């Protein structure tokens, strides 16, 4: 086995609890890049929310790649689109109708990293997410947007205890038609049924002619499990969820203790 591509989740994986890339992790990833290994950030974030870390790591140009919106878009880091699976306007309206009827707080993202909600009392999680994506929040009702308005995903947001109550009813309502995943304690996300990080990674591997045996995936949460199932080497962070660890082939240290760097030293170099 020779690792040719490493797919890495961002939040609570690449980033420490201080939302930084630790020096040892940065050094390890740059060592991998210098050896010709593709480092592919694979995130629920849009490109705008991923770009600062691509720049920091020196991952640039049309020969490097990124998977955004949990696999909804696969693109080069310079923005050339390779794959796009998103939700149409009727999907968007159906989701908004449900969350409004059930008094849930939410936001949606289009494929240009823009954040929208019809909530007038905007949840703090939505505000944080917009800030991380270098975006504001556009407060719009569906009728205020074009009839062809599409979204990459919807995120129902709130405190952990609130989403614990919402999770099963939302899955009951939408799982037959969409991919619904608890991406983290504060995010319950709804996407195109043909979207997840594993499908996005598979698409990229086909484009690059890299076999699953030569791919490592590193993550911490439920939305990372599909890429764990695809890649031969699946690394769960020490701070990851029990479910993510259950699907891993290797458990590394935490995001605050250079888990990525330690995994690469153990399994790649």
XYZ file of C-alpha atoms in Angstrom:
269
model
C 0.000 0.000 0.000
C 1.230 3.461 -0.898
C -0.913 6.398 0.094
C -1.439 8.728 -2.869
C -4.345 10.818 -1.560
C -5.344 11.902 1.947
C -8.885 13.245 2.422
C -9.158 15.363 5.560
C -12.151 16.802 7.368
C -11.654 20.364 8.645
C -13.583 21.131 11.820
C -12.308 19.232 14.887
C -9.927 17.295 12.621
C -7.576 19.573 10.694
C -8.320 22.406 13.124
C -7.574 22.385 16.828
C -10.147 23.463 19.383
C -8.685 26.951 18.885
C -9.642 26.721 15.175
C -5.995 26.660 14.112
C -3.763 24.219 12.236
C -1.071 23.186 14.708
C 2.557 23.628 13.568
C 3.307 19.871 13.617
C 0.188 19.081 11.594
C 1.075 21.775 9.061
C 4.619 20.438 8.769
C 3.397 16.852 8.261
C 0.920 17.859 5.545
C 3.508 19.926 3.727
C 5.881 16.956 3.863
C 3.159 14.816 2.251
C 2.544 17.453 -0.432
C 6.275 17.564 -1.177
C 6.168 13.801 -1.715
C 3.440 14.232 -4.332
C 0.571 13.054 -2.144
C -2.715 14.809 -2.840
C -4.098 16.511 0.274
C -7.832 16.959 -0.259
C -9.821 18.931 2.293
C -13.235 17.304 2.497
C -15.753 19.427 4.376
C -19.350 20.441 4.834
C -18.114 24.005 4.346
C -18.329 25.876 1.037
C -15.167 26.823 -0.841
C -15.038 30.233 0.846
C -14.860 28.522 4.230
C -12.114 26.153 3.083
C -9.924 28.552 1.070
C -8.008 30.112 4.007
C -6.718 26.680 5.023
C -5.842 25.717 1.460
C -3.793 28.890 1.233
C -2.149 28.282 4.606
C -1.096 24.782 3.567
C 0.050 25.860 0.108
C -2.568 23.747 -1.684
C -3.085 25.799 -4.850
C -3.786 25.494 -8.564
C -5.708 23.287 -10.982
C -3.795 20.149 -9.982
C -5.081 20.205 -6.391
C -8.619 19.403 -5.347
C -11.253 20.036 -2.699
C -14.577 18.434 -1.747
C -17.106 20.904 -0.357
C -20.703 20.831 0.950
C -20.170 17.249 2.206
C -19.571 16.072 -1.359
C -22.155 18.249 -3.094
C -19.355 19.866 -5.096
C -16.031 18.404 -6.171
C -13.719 21.010 -7.652
C -10.165 22.128 -8.109
C -8.927 24.544 -5.470
C -8.976 27.260 -8.127
C -12.734 26.669 -8.531
C -13.008 24.504 -11.655
C -16.120 22.381 -11.120
C -15.796 18.606 -11.535
C -19.038 17.360 -9.968
C -22.190 19.101 -8.725
C -25.221 17.552 -7.002
C -27.497 20.039 -5.252
C -31.145 20.610 -4.333
C -33.650 22.325 -6.616
C -36.140 25.035 -5.750
C -38.975 22.669 -4.829
C -36.636 20.811 -2.460
C -35.652 24.138 -0.897
C -39.276 25.192 -0.438
C -40.246 21.836 1.058
C -37.482 22.062 3.652
C -38.253 25.677 4.571
C -41.964 24.899 4.931
C -41.173 22.050 7.338
C -38.692 23.951 9.501
C -40.978 26.978 9.718
C -43.989 24.851 10.689
C -41.898 23.188 13.385
C -40.306 26.457 14.553
C -36.775 25.260 13.861
C -33.826 27.535 13.235
C -31.893 26.924 10.055
C -29.874 28.285 7.181
C -29.211 27.166 3.624
C -26.193 27.598 1.374
C -26.119 28.177 -2.366
C -23.170 27.027 -4.485
C -21.462 30.425 -4.206
C -20.910 30.201 -0.423
C -23.857 32.533 0.334
C -25.880 31.931 3.509
C -29.676 32.389 3.577
C -32.393 31.995 6.196
C -35.964 33.151 6.685
C -35.477 33.216 10.485
C -35.675 36.706 11.912
C -34.227 35.517 15.221
C -31.015 34.074 13.845
C -29.354 31.299 15.810
C -25.810 31.907 17.051
C -24.600 28.767 15.229
C -25.762 30.223 11.912
C -23.932 33.463 12.705
C -20.707 31.587 13.518
C -21.007 29.518 10.349
C -21.516 32.608 8.191
C -18.480 34.239 9.784
C -16.364 31.128 9.151
C -17.419 31.271 5.497
C -16.541 34.985 5.249
C -20.202 35.648 4.508
C -23.101 37.623 5.863
C -26.589 36.202 6.288
C -29.275 37.049 3.754
C -32.720 37.010 5.371
C -35.114 35.953 2.614
C -38.403 34.127 2.258
C -38.501 31.638 -0.636
C -40.829 33.969 -2.583
C -38.195 36.713 -2.392
C -35.735 34.557 -4.339
C -35.718 33.528 -8.016
C -37.863 30.559 -9.022
C -34.709 28.707 -10.072
C -32.921 29.320 -6.757
C -31.082 26.150 -5.704
C -29.247 25.141 -2.535
C -26.336 22.845 -1.795
C -27.660 21.992 1.644
C -29.908 23.031 4.496
C -28.638 22.997 8.073
C -30.984 22.891 11.042
C -28.998 24.425 13.891
C -29.176 24.806 17.650
C -27.794 23.557 20.916
C -27.026 19.852 21.235
C -30.042 19.119 23.440
C -32.392 20.781 20.935
C -31.013 18.873 17.956
C -31.107 15.621 19.927
C -34.890 16.109 19.972
C -35.109 17.145 16.307
C -32.844 14.503 14.795
C -35.188 11.529 14.507
C -38.307 13.475 13.407
C -36.260 15.221 10.690
C -34.829 11.902 9.509
C -38.323 10.417 9.480
C -39.542 13.303 7.343
C -36.687 13.540 4.850
C -34.477 10.434 4.766
C -36.450 8.700 2.014
C -35.698 11.529 -0.400
C -32.514 13.186 0.878
C -29.218 12.528 2.640
C -29.781 13.598 6.260
C -26.828 13.574 8.642
C -25.976 14.911 12.097
C -22.762 16.556 10.972
C -21.890 17.685 14.518
C -23.632 18.427 17.817
C -24.992 21.731 16.488
C -25.770 20.782 12.865
C -28.426 18.535 11.337
C -27.963 18.720 7.574
C -30.158 17.869 4.581
C -28.598 17.349 1.144
C -29.128 15.708 -2.229
C -29.687 11.970 -1.821
C -26.690 11.249 -4.053
C -24.334 13.274 -1.865
C -21.952 12.388 0.921
C -18.214 12.664 1.493
C -17.678 9.080 0.355
C -19.424 9.642 -2.981
C -17.459 12.853 -3.508
C -14.213 11.063 -2.707
C -15.103 8.205 -5.034
C -15.800 10.667 -7.866
C -12.444 12.365 -7.348
C -10.612 9.050 -7.136
C -12.078 8.055 -10.505
C -11.011 11.351 -12.074
C -7.470 10.930 -10.719
C -7.320 7.137 -11.284
C -6.371 6.537 -7.645
C -7.638 3.282 -6.117
C -9.335 3.184 -2.689
C -6.395 1.059 -1.465
C -4.176 4.107 -1.960
C -6.467 6.561 -0.131
C -6.499 7.625 3.506
C -9.475 9.431 5.037
C -9.216 11.337 8.322
C -12.227 12.649 10.256
C -14.137 12.807 13.500
C -17.904 12.692 12.922
C -20.877 10.898 11.353
C -20.553 12.743 8.052
C -16.994 11.364 7.716
C -18.140 7.736 7.900
C -19.000 7.462 4.158
C -15.405 8.348 3.243
C -14.166 5.915 5.929
C -16.147 3.195 4.153
C -14.629 4.103 0.781
C -10.973 4.574 1.701
C -8.839 1.542 2.609
C -7.257 3.488 5.488
C -9.767 5.259 7.749
C -8.369 7.362 10.588
C -10.629 8.652 13.361
C -9.453 11.476 15.582
C -9.065 10.793 19.298
C -11.686 13.499 19.917
C -14.052 11.908 17.395
C -17.495 10.461 18.039
C -17.908 6.845 19.132
C -19.661 6.099 15.855
C -16.819 7.508 13.756
C -14.272 5.511 15.747
C -16.314 2.352 15.228
C -15.841 2.698 11.443
C -12.129 3.537 11.564
C -9.186 1.258 10.844
C -6.929 3.407 13.050
C -7.600 5.825 15.904
C -5.080 8.617 16.285
C -4.554 11.312 18.911
C -6.849 14.331 19.292
C -6.965 17.452 17.144
C -5.243 19.375 19.952
C -2.442 16.790 20.184
C -1.387 16.640 16.518
C -3.513 13.598 15.668
C -3.070 14.093 11.925
C 0.705 14.424 12.161
C 0.919 11.292 14.317
C -1.250 9.302 11.913
C 0.887 10.309 8.951
C 4.112 9.424 10.766
C 2.654 6.034 11.678
C 0.921 5.107 8.418
C 2.396 7.167 5.560
C 6.023 8.206 6.015
